[in-house]
PDB file of N, CA and C in Angstrom:
ATOM      1  N   MET A 530       4.689  29.037  16.538  1.00 60.00           N
ATOM      2  CA  MET A 530       4.425  28.057  15.517  1.00 60.00           C
ATOM      3  C   MET A 530       4.186  28.788  14.197  1.00 60.00           C
ATOM      4  N   THR A 531       4.850  28.343  13.162  1.00 74.00           N
ATOM      5  CA  THR A 531       4.715  29.006  11.865  1.00 74.00           C
ATOM      6  C   THR A 531       3.657  28.306  11.028  1.00 74.00           C
ATOM      7  N   ARG A 532       3.023  29.088  10.182  1.00 80.00           N
ATOM      8  CA  ARG A 532       2.019  28.535   9.267  1.00 80.00           C
ATOM      9  C   ARG A 532       2.707  28.053   8.009  1.00 80.00           C
ATOM     10  N   ARG A 533       2.185  26.989   7.458  1.00 75.00           N
ATOM     11  CA  ARG A 533       2.717  26.480   6.193  1.00 75.00           C
ATOM     12  C   ARG A 533       2.116  27.272   5.051  1.00 75.00           C
ATOM     13  N   THR A 534       2.938  27.491   4.070  1.00 88.00           N
ATOM     14  CA  THR A 534       2.422  28.117   2.857  1.00 88.00           C
ATOM     15  C   THR A 534       1.632  27.069   2.079  1.00 88.00           C
ATOM     16  N   PRO A 535       0.730  27.493   1.211  1.00 85.00           N
ATOM     17  CA  PRO A 535      -0.038  26.514   0.429  1.00 85.00           C
ATOM     18  C   PRO A 535       0.855  25.586  -0.387  1.00 85.00           C
ATOM     19  N   LEU A 536       1.954  26.108  -0.910  1.00 87.00           N
ATOM     20  CA  LEU A 536       2.861  25.280  -1.697  1.00 87.00           C
ATOM     21  C   LEU A 536       3.529  24.216  -0.819  1.00 87.00           C
ATOM     22  N   ALA A 537       3.892  24.575   0.405  1.00 85.00           N
ATOM     23  CA  ALA A 537       4.496  23.606   1.323  1.00 85.00           C
ATOM     24  C   ALA A 537       3.483  22.543   1.731  1.00 85.00           C
ATOM     25  N   ALA A 538       2.235  22.944   1.934  1.00 87.00           N
ATOM     26  CA  ALA A 538       1.193  21.978   2.294  1.00 87.00           C
ATOM     27  C   ALA A 538       0.940  21.001   1.155  1.00 87.00           C
ATOM     28  N   ILE A 539       0.944  21.487  -0.072  1.00 92.00           N
ATOM     29  CA  ILE A 539       0.763  20.614  -1.238  1.00 92.00           C
ATOM     30  C   ILE A 539       1.949  19.661  -1.356  1.00 92.00           C
ATOM     31  N   GLY A 540       3.149  20.171  -1.157  1.00 92.00           N
ATOM     32  CA  GLY A 540       4.342  19.327  -1.221  1.00 92.00           C
ATOM     33  C   GLY A 540       4.331  18.246  -0.155  1.00 92.00           C
ATOM     34  N   LEU A 541       3.920  18.605   1.053  1.00 92.00           N
ATOM     35  CA  LEU A 541       3.836  17.627   2.133  1.00 92.00           C
ATOM     36  C   LEU A 541       2.777  16.571   1.818  1.00 92.00           C
ATOM     37  N   GLY A 542       1.626  17.012   1.351  1.00 93.00           N
ATOM     38  CA  GLY A 542       0.564  16.071   0.999  1.00 93.00           C
ATOM     39  C   GLY A 542       0.979  15.132  -0.115  1.00 93.00           C
ATOM     40  N   LEU A 543       1.650  15.670  -1.125  1.00 95.00           N
ATOM     41  CA  LEU A 543       2.123  14.844  -2.232  1.00 95.00           C
ATOM     42  C   LEU A 543       3.180  13.849  -1.756  1.00 95.00           C
ATOM     43  N   SER A 544       4.041  14.279  -0.864  1.00 96.00           N
ATOM     44  CA  SER A 544       5.062  13.378  -0.310  1.00 96.00           C
ATOM     45  C   SER A 544       4.429  12.240   0.480  1.00 96.00           C
ATOM     46  N   VAL A 545       3.405  12.550   1.251  1.00 96.00           N
ATOM     47  CA  VAL A 545       2.717  11.522   2.035  1.00 96.00           C
ATOM     48  C   VAL A 545       2.036  10.519   1.115  1.00 96.00           C
ATOM     49  N   VAL A 546       1.378  10.999   0.064  1.00 96.00           N
ATOM     50  CA  VAL A 546       0.702  10.109  -0.881  1.00 96.00           C
ATOM     51  C   VAL A 546       1.714   9.215  -1.588  1.00 96.00           C
ATOM     52  N   LEU A 547       2.826   9.777  -2.028  1.00 97.00           N
ATOM     53  CA  LEU A 547       3.849   8.976  -2.702  1.00 97.00           C
ATOM     54  C   LEU A 547       4.464   7.936  -1.766  1.00 97.00           C
ATOM     55  N   LEU A 548       4.726   8.303  -0.530  1.00 97.00           N
ATOM     56  CA  LEU A 548       5.262   7.358   0.448  1.00 97.00           C
ATOM     57  C   LEU A 548       4.258   6.245   0.741  1.00 97.00           C
ATOM     58  N   LEU A 549       2.986   6.590   0.821  1.00 97.00           N
ATOM     59  CA  LEU A 549       1.946   5.593   1.046  1.00 97.00           C
ATOM     60  C   LEU A 549       1.857   4.616  -0.120  1.00 97.00           C
ATOM     61  N   LEU A 550       1.889   5.133  -1.344  1.00 95.00           N
ATOM     62  CA  LEU A 550       1.863   4.261  -2.518  1.00 95.00           C
ATOM     63  C   LEU A 550       3.105   3.380  -2.569  1.00 95.00           C
ATOM     64  N   TRP A 551       4.247   3.942  -2.257  1.00 96.00           N
ATOM     65  CA  TRP A 551       5.513   3.202  -2.269  1.00 96.00           C
ATOM     66  C   TRP A 551       5.487   2.045  -1.266  1.00 96.00           C
ATOM     67  N   SER A 552       4.871   2.270  -0.116  1.00 97.00           N
ATOM     68  CA  SER A 552       4.871   1.233   0.911  1.00 97.00           C
ATOM     69  C   SER A 552       3.744   0.218   0.731  1.00 97.00           C
ATOM     70  N   LEU A 553       2.623   0.589   0.123  1.00 96.00           N
ATOM     71  CA  LEU A 553       1.507  -0.338  -0.037  1.00 96.00           C
ATOM     72  C   LEU A 553       1.558  -1.150  -1.322  1.00 96.00           C
ATOM     73  N   PHE A 554       2.322  -0.711  -2.312  1.00 93.00           N
ATOM     74  CA  PHE A 554       2.366  -1.437  -3.577  1.00 93.00           C
ATOM     75  C   PHE A 554       2.878  -2.868  -3.430  1.00 93.00           C
ATOM     76  N   PRO A 555       3.926  -3.147  -2.651  1.00 93.00           N
ATOM     77  CA  PRO A 555       4.354  -4.551  -2.504  1.00 93.00           C
ATOM     78  C   PRO A 555       3.272  -5.449  -1.907  1.00 93.00           C
ATOM     79  N   LEU A 556       2.517  -4.943  -0.947  1.00 94.00           N
ATOM     80  CA  LEU A 556       1.425  -5.721  -0.375  1.00 94.00           C
ATOM     81  C   LEU A 556       0.344  -5.979  -1.421  1.00 94.00           C
ATOM     82  N   TYR A 557      -0.018  -4.952  -2.179  1.00 91.00           N
ATOM     83  CA  TYR A 557      -1.008  -5.100  -3.251  1.00 91.00           C
ATOM     84  C   TYR A 557      -0.538  -6.125  -4.276  1.00 91.00           C
ATOM     85  N   TYR A 558       0.717  -6.057  -4.668  1.00 88.00           N
ATOM     86  CA  TYR A 558       1.239  -6.973  -5.679  1.00 88.00           C
ATOM     87  C   TYR A 558       1.298  -8.406  -5.149  1.00 88.00           C
ATOM     88  N   ALA A 559       1.609  -8.578  -3.872  1.00 88.00           N
ATOM     89  CA  ALA A 559       1.634  -9.917  -3.280  1.00 88.00           C
ATOM     90  C   ALA A 559       0.238 -10.531  -3.267  1.00 88.00           C
ATOM     91  N   VAL A 560      -0.764  -9.747  -2.896  1.00 88.00           N
ATOM     92  CA  VAL A 560      -2.140 -10.248  -2.908  1.00 88.00           C
ATOM     93  C   VAL A 560      -2.577 -10.529  -4.338  1.00 88.00           C
ATOM     94  N   LEU A 561      -2.213  -9.664  -5.259  1.00 87.00           N
ATOM     95  CA  LEU A 561      -2.578  -9.845  -6.662  1.00 87.00           C
ATOM     96  C   LEU A 561      -1.979 -11.123  -7.233  1.00 87.00           C
ATOM     97  N   THR A 562      -0.717 -11.364  -6.993  1.00 85.00           N
ATOM     98  CA  THR A 562      -0.090 -12.568  -7.542  1.00 85.00           C
ATOM     99  C   THR A 562      -0.560 -13.829  -6.828  1.00 85.00           C
ATOM    100  N   SER A 563      -1.041 -13.699  -5.597  1.00 85.00           N
ATOM    101  CA  SER A 563      -1.557 -14.883  -4.911  1.00 85.00           C
ATOM    102  C   SER A 563      -2.861 -15.365  -5.525  1.00 85.00           C
ATOM    103  N   MET A 564      -3.522 -14.518  -6.288  1.00 85.00           N
ATOM    104  CA  MET A 564      -4.775 -14.891  -6.945  1.00 85.00           C
ATOM    105  C   MET A 564      -4.586 -15.289  -8.399  1.00 85.00           C
ATOM    106  N   GLU A 565      -3.355 -15.408  -8.840  1.00 81.00           N
ATOM    107  CA  GLU A 565      -3.067 -15.790 -10.226  1.00 81.00           C
ATOM    108  C   GLU A 565      -2.807 -17.286 -10.321  1.00 81.00           C
ATOM    109  N   SER A 566      -2.949 -17.793 -11.526  1.00 76.00           N
ATOM    110  CA  SER A 566      -2.587 -19.186 -11.771  1.00 76.00           C
ATOM    111  C   SER A 566      -1.068 -19.295 -11.835  1.00 76.00           C
ATOM    112  N   GLY A 567      -0.558 -20.506 -11.945  1.00 72.00           N
ATOM    113  CA  GLY A 567       0.890 -20.721 -11.943  1.00 72.00           C
ATOM    114  C   GLY A 567       1.614 -19.967 -13.030  1.00 72.00           C
ATOM    115  N   SER A 568       1.090 -19.977 -14.249  1.00 72.00           N
ATOM    116  CA  SER A 568       1.767 -19.285 -15.344  1.00 72.00           C
ATOM    117  C   SER A 568       1.424 -17.801 -15.381  1.00 72.00           C
ATOM    118  N   GLY A 569       0.372 -17.388 -14.698  1.00 70.00           N
ATOM    119  CA  GLY A 569      -0.058 -15.996 -14.730  1.00 70.00           C
ATOM    120  C   GLY A 569       0.784 -15.058 -13.900  1.00 70.00           C
ATOM    121  N   ILE A 570       1.606 -15.596 -13.016  1.00 69.00           N
ATOM    122  CA  ILE A 570       2.375 -14.708 -12.138  1.00 69.00           C
ATOM    123  C   ILE A 570       3.510 -14.011 -12.871  1.00 69.00           C
ATOM    124  N   PHE A 571       3.858 -14.486 -14.055  1.00 73.00           N
ATOM    125  CA  PHE A 571       4.954 -13.872 -14.794  1.00 73.00           C
ATOM    126  C   PHE A 571       4.494 -12.738 -15.694  1.00 73.00           C
ATOM    127  N   ARG A 572       3.186 -12.554 -15.827  1.00 74.00           N
ATOM    128  CA  ARG A 572       2.650 -11.433 -16.603  1.00 74.00           C
ATOM    129  C   ARG A 572       2.278 -10.321 -15.629  1.00 74.00           C
ATOM    130  N   ILE A 573       2.749  -9.132 -15.894  1.00 75.00           N
ATOM    131  CA  ILE A 573       2.489  -8.011 -14.995  1.00 75.00           C
ATOM    132  C   ILE A 573       1.200  -7.323 -15.435  1.00 75.00           C
ATOM    133  N   ARG A 574       0.238  -7.288 -14.511  1.00 76.00           N
ATOM    134  CA  ARG A 574      -1.047  -6.631 -14.754  1.00 76.00           C
ATOM    135  C   ARG A 574      -1.450  -5.876 -13.493  1.00 76.00           C
ATOM    136  N   TRP A 575      -2.362  -4.920 -13.653  1.00 78.00           N
ATOM    137  CA  TRP A 575      -2.892  -4.203 -12.504  1.00 78.00           C
ATOM    138  C   TRP A 575      -4.017  -4.979 -11.842  1.00 78.00           C
ATOM    139  N   TRP A 576      -4.673  -5.879 -12.610  1.00 79.00           N
ATOM    140  CA  TRP A 576      -5.752  -6.697 -12.081  1.00 79.00           C
ATOM    141  C   TRP A 576      -5.750  -8.025 -12.822  1.00 79.00           C
ATOM    142  N   PRO A 577      -5.953  -9.145 -12.155  1.00 75.00           N
ATOM    143  CA  PRO A 577      -5.910 -10.441 -12.844  1.00 75.00           C
ATOM    144  C   PRO A 577      -7.092 -10.614 -13.788  1.00 75.00           C
ATOM    145  N   GLU A 578      -6.868 -11.360 -14.872  1.00 77.00           N
ATOM    146  CA  GLU A 578      -7.958 -11.641 -15.801  1.00 77.00           C
ATOM    147  C   GLU A 578      -9.007 -12.517 -15.138  1.00 77.00           C
ATOM    148  N   ALA A 579      -8.564 -13.516 -14.420  1.00 77.00           N
ATOM    149  CA  ALA A 579      -9.468 -14.407 -13.691  1.00 77.00           C
ATOM    150  C   ALA A 579      -8.889 -14.635 -12.300  1.00 77.00           C
ATOM    151  N   ILE A 580      -9.729 -14.465 -11.301  1.00 81.00           N
ATOM    152  CA  ILE A 580      -9.272 -14.657  -9.928  1.00 81.00           C
ATOM    153  C   ILE A 580      -9.281 -16.149  -9.621  1.00 81.00           C
ATOM    154  N   GLU A 581      -8.154 -16.648  -9.189  1.00 82.00           N
ATOM    155  CA  GLU A 581      -7.968 -18.072  -8.886  1.00 82.00           C
ATOM    156  C   GLU A 581      -7.795 -18.218  -7.377  1.00 82.00           C
ATOM    157  N   LEU A 582      -8.775 -18.823  -6.712  1.00 86.00           N
ATOM    158  CA  LEU A 582      -8.697 -18.995  -5.265  1.00 86.00           C
ATOM    159  C   LEU A 582      -8.190 -20.370  -4.863  1.00 86.00           C
ATOM    160  N   GLY A 583      -7.806 -21.179  -5.830  1.00 86.00           N
ATOM    161  CA  GLY A 583      -7.280 -22.506  -5.534  1.00 86.00           C
ATOM    162  C   GLY A 583      -6.017 -22.464  -4.695  1.00 86.00           C
ATOM    163  N   ASN A 584      -5.241 -21.406  -4.841  1.00 84.00           N
ATOM    164  CA  ASN A 584      -4.023 -21.263  -4.033  1.00 84.00           C
ATOM    165  C   ASN A 584      -4.366 -21.159  -2.548  1.00 84.00           C
ATOM    166  N   TYR A 585      -5.433 -20.423  -2.222  1.00 85.00           N
ATOM    167  CA  TYR A 585      -5.852 -20.293  -0.830  1.00 85.00           C
ATOM    168  C   TYR A 585      -6.453 -21.594  -0.311  1.00 85.00           C
ATOM    169  N   ARG A 586      -7.211 -22.289  -1.160  1.00 87.00           N
ATOM    170  CA  ARG A 586      -7.758 -23.585  -0.756  1.00 87.00           C
ATOM    171  C   ARG A 586      -6.628 -24.559  -0.420  1.00 87.00           C
ATOM    172  N   ALA A 587      -5.610 -24.584  -1.252  1.00 85.00           N
ATOM    173  CA  ALA A 587      -4.472 -25.478  -1.008  1.00 85.00           C
ATOM    174  C   ALA A 587      -3.723 -25.078   0.263  1.00 85.00           C
ATOM    175  N   LEU A 588      -3.620 -23.786   0.518  1.00 83.00           N
ATOM    176  CA  LEU A 588      -2.924 -23.305   1.712  1.00 83.00           C
ATOM    177  C   LEU A 588      -3.606 -23.791   2.979  1.00 83.00           C
ATOM    178  N   PHE A 589      -4.925 -23.652   3.039  1.00 83.00           N
ATOM    179  CA  PHE A 589      -5.645 -24.038   4.248  1.00 83.00           C
ATOM    180  C   PHE A 589      -5.912 -25.538   4.315  1.00 83.00           C
ATOM    181  N   ALA A 590      -5.847 -26.237   3.205  1.00 86.00           N
ATOM    182  CA  ALA A 590      -6.096 -27.682   3.198  1.00 86.00           C
ATOM    183  C   ALA A 590      -4.918 -28.466   3.766  1.00 86.00           C
ATOM    184  N   THR A 591      -3.728 -27.914   3.682  1.00 79.00           N
ATOM    185  CA  THR A 591      -2.559 -28.649   4.171  1.00 79.00           C
ATOM    186  C   THR A 591      -2.545 -28.761   5.688  1.00 79.00           C
ATOM    187  N   GLY A 592      -3.120 -27.813   6.389  1.00 75.00           N
ATOM    188  CA  GLY A 592      -3.171 -27.869   7.841  1.00 75.00           C
ATOM    189  C   GLY A 592      -1.955 -27.299   8.531  1.00 75.00           C
ATOM    190  N   ALA A 593      -0.873 -27.101   7.847  1.00 84.00           N
ATOM    191  CA  ALA A 593       0.348 -26.588   8.470  1.00 84.00           C
ATOM    192  C   ALA A 593       0.340 -25.068   8.582  1.00 84.00           C
ATOM    193  N   PHE A 594      -0.573 -24.405   7.895  1.00 85.00           N
ATOM    194  CA  PHE A 594      -0.591 -22.945   7.890  1.00 85.00           C
ATOM    195  C   PHE A 594      -0.913 -22.387   9.279  1.00 85.00           C
ATOM    196  N   GLY A 595      -1.898 -22.950   9.945  1.00 84.00           N
ATOM    197  CA  GLY A 595      -2.264 -22.473  11.279  1.00 84.00           C
ATOM    198  C   GLY A 595      -1.121 -22.609  12.266  1.00 84.00           C
ATOM    199  N   ARG A 596      -0.412 -23.707  12.192  1.00 87.00           N
ATOM    200  CA  ARG A 596       0.732 -23.918  13.081  1.00 87.00           C
ATOM    201  C   ARG A 596       1.843 -22.907  12.789  1.00 87.00           C
ATOM    202  N   SER A 597       2.054 -22.612  11.529  1.00 89.00           N
ATOM    203  CA  SER A 597       3.079 -21.631  11.151  1.00 89.00           C
ATOM    204  C   SER A 597       2.726 -20.240  11.664  1.00 89.00           C
ATOM    205  N   ILE A 598       1.460 -19.865  11.551  1.00 89.00           N
ATOM    206  CA  ILE A 598       1.020 -18.561  12.067  1.00 89.00           C
ATOM    207  C   ILE A 598       1.185 -18.516  13.587  1.00 89.00           C
ATOM    208  N   LEU A 599       0.810 -19.588  14.261  1.00 92.00           N
ATOM    209  CA  LEU A 599       0.967 -19.642  15.716  1.00 92.00           C
ATOM    210  C   LEU A 599       2.432 -19.491  16.112  1.00 92.00           C
ATOM    211  N   ASN A 600       3.321 -20.165  15.432  1.00 94.00           N
ATOM    212  CA  ASN A 600       4.755 -20.032  15.717  1.00 94.00           C
ATOM    213  C   ASN A 600       5.224 -18.599  15.509  1.00 94.00           C
ATOM    214  N   SER A 601       4.775 -17.959  14.439  1.00 95.00           N
ATOM    215  CA  SER A 601       5.173 -16.574  14.163  1.00 95.00           C
ATOM    216  C   SER A 601       4.662 -15.629  15.236  1.00 95.00           C
ATOM    217  N   VAL A 602       3.421 -15.824  15.668  1.00 96.00           N
ATOM    218  CA  VAL A 602       2.857 -14.969  16.717  1.00 96.00           C
ATOM    219  C   VAL A 602       3.617 -15.169  18.028  1.00 96.00           C
ATOM    220  N   LEU A 603       3.925 -16.400  18.364  1.00 96.00           N
ATOM    221  CA  LEU A 603       4.677 -16.661  19.592  1.00 96.00           C
ATOM    222  C   LEU A 603       6.059 -16.016  19.558  1.00 96.00           C
ATOM    223  N   VAL A 604       6.739 -16.120  18.453  1.00 96.00           N
ATOM    224  CA  VAL A 604       8.062 -15.499  18.339  1.00 96.00           C
ATOM    225  C   VAL A 604       7.943 -13.980  18.424  1.00 96.00           C
ATOM    226  N   ALA A 605       6.935 -13.411  17.774  1.00 96.00           N
ATOM    227  CA  ALA A 605       6.766 -11.956  17.789  1.00 96.00           C
ATOM    228  C   ALA A 605       6.438 -11.441  19.186  1.00 96.00           C
ATOM    229  N   VAL A 606       5.668 -12.194  19.942  1.00 96.00           N
ATOM    230  CA  VAL A 606       5.262 -11.748  21.275  1.00 96.00           C
ATOM    231  C   VAL A 606       6.359 -11.992  22.308  1.00 96.00           C
ATOM    232  N   LEU A 607       7.021 -13.123  22.214  1.00 93.00           N
ATOM    233  CA  LEU A 607       7.973 -13.500  23.260  1.00 93.00           C
ATOM    234  C   LEU A 607       9.377 -12.948  23.067  1.00 93.00           C
ATOM    235  N   VAL A 608       9.717 -12.537  21.878  1.00 83.00           N
ATOM    236  CA  VAL A 608      11.083 -12.058  21.636  1.00 83.00           C
ATOM    237  C   VAL A 608      11.155 -10.569  21.809  1.00 83.00           C
TER     238      VAL A 608
END
């Protein structure tokens, strides 16, 4: 087994960090835009000016969300 040089270890670490940021940014942006108002989703920011939870209230108030999650879980498990 060969030892990594310090430069190779730094390169590997930097690659892992960049890959992690690349893969987590869409999830972060989806959560961020879910907390925006209707017109706020078109402005790109790192953090919303005001957190709007009305979107989540509307999601759970309709009652169809739980059924949709159940259907997705069943398809994921059975297929």
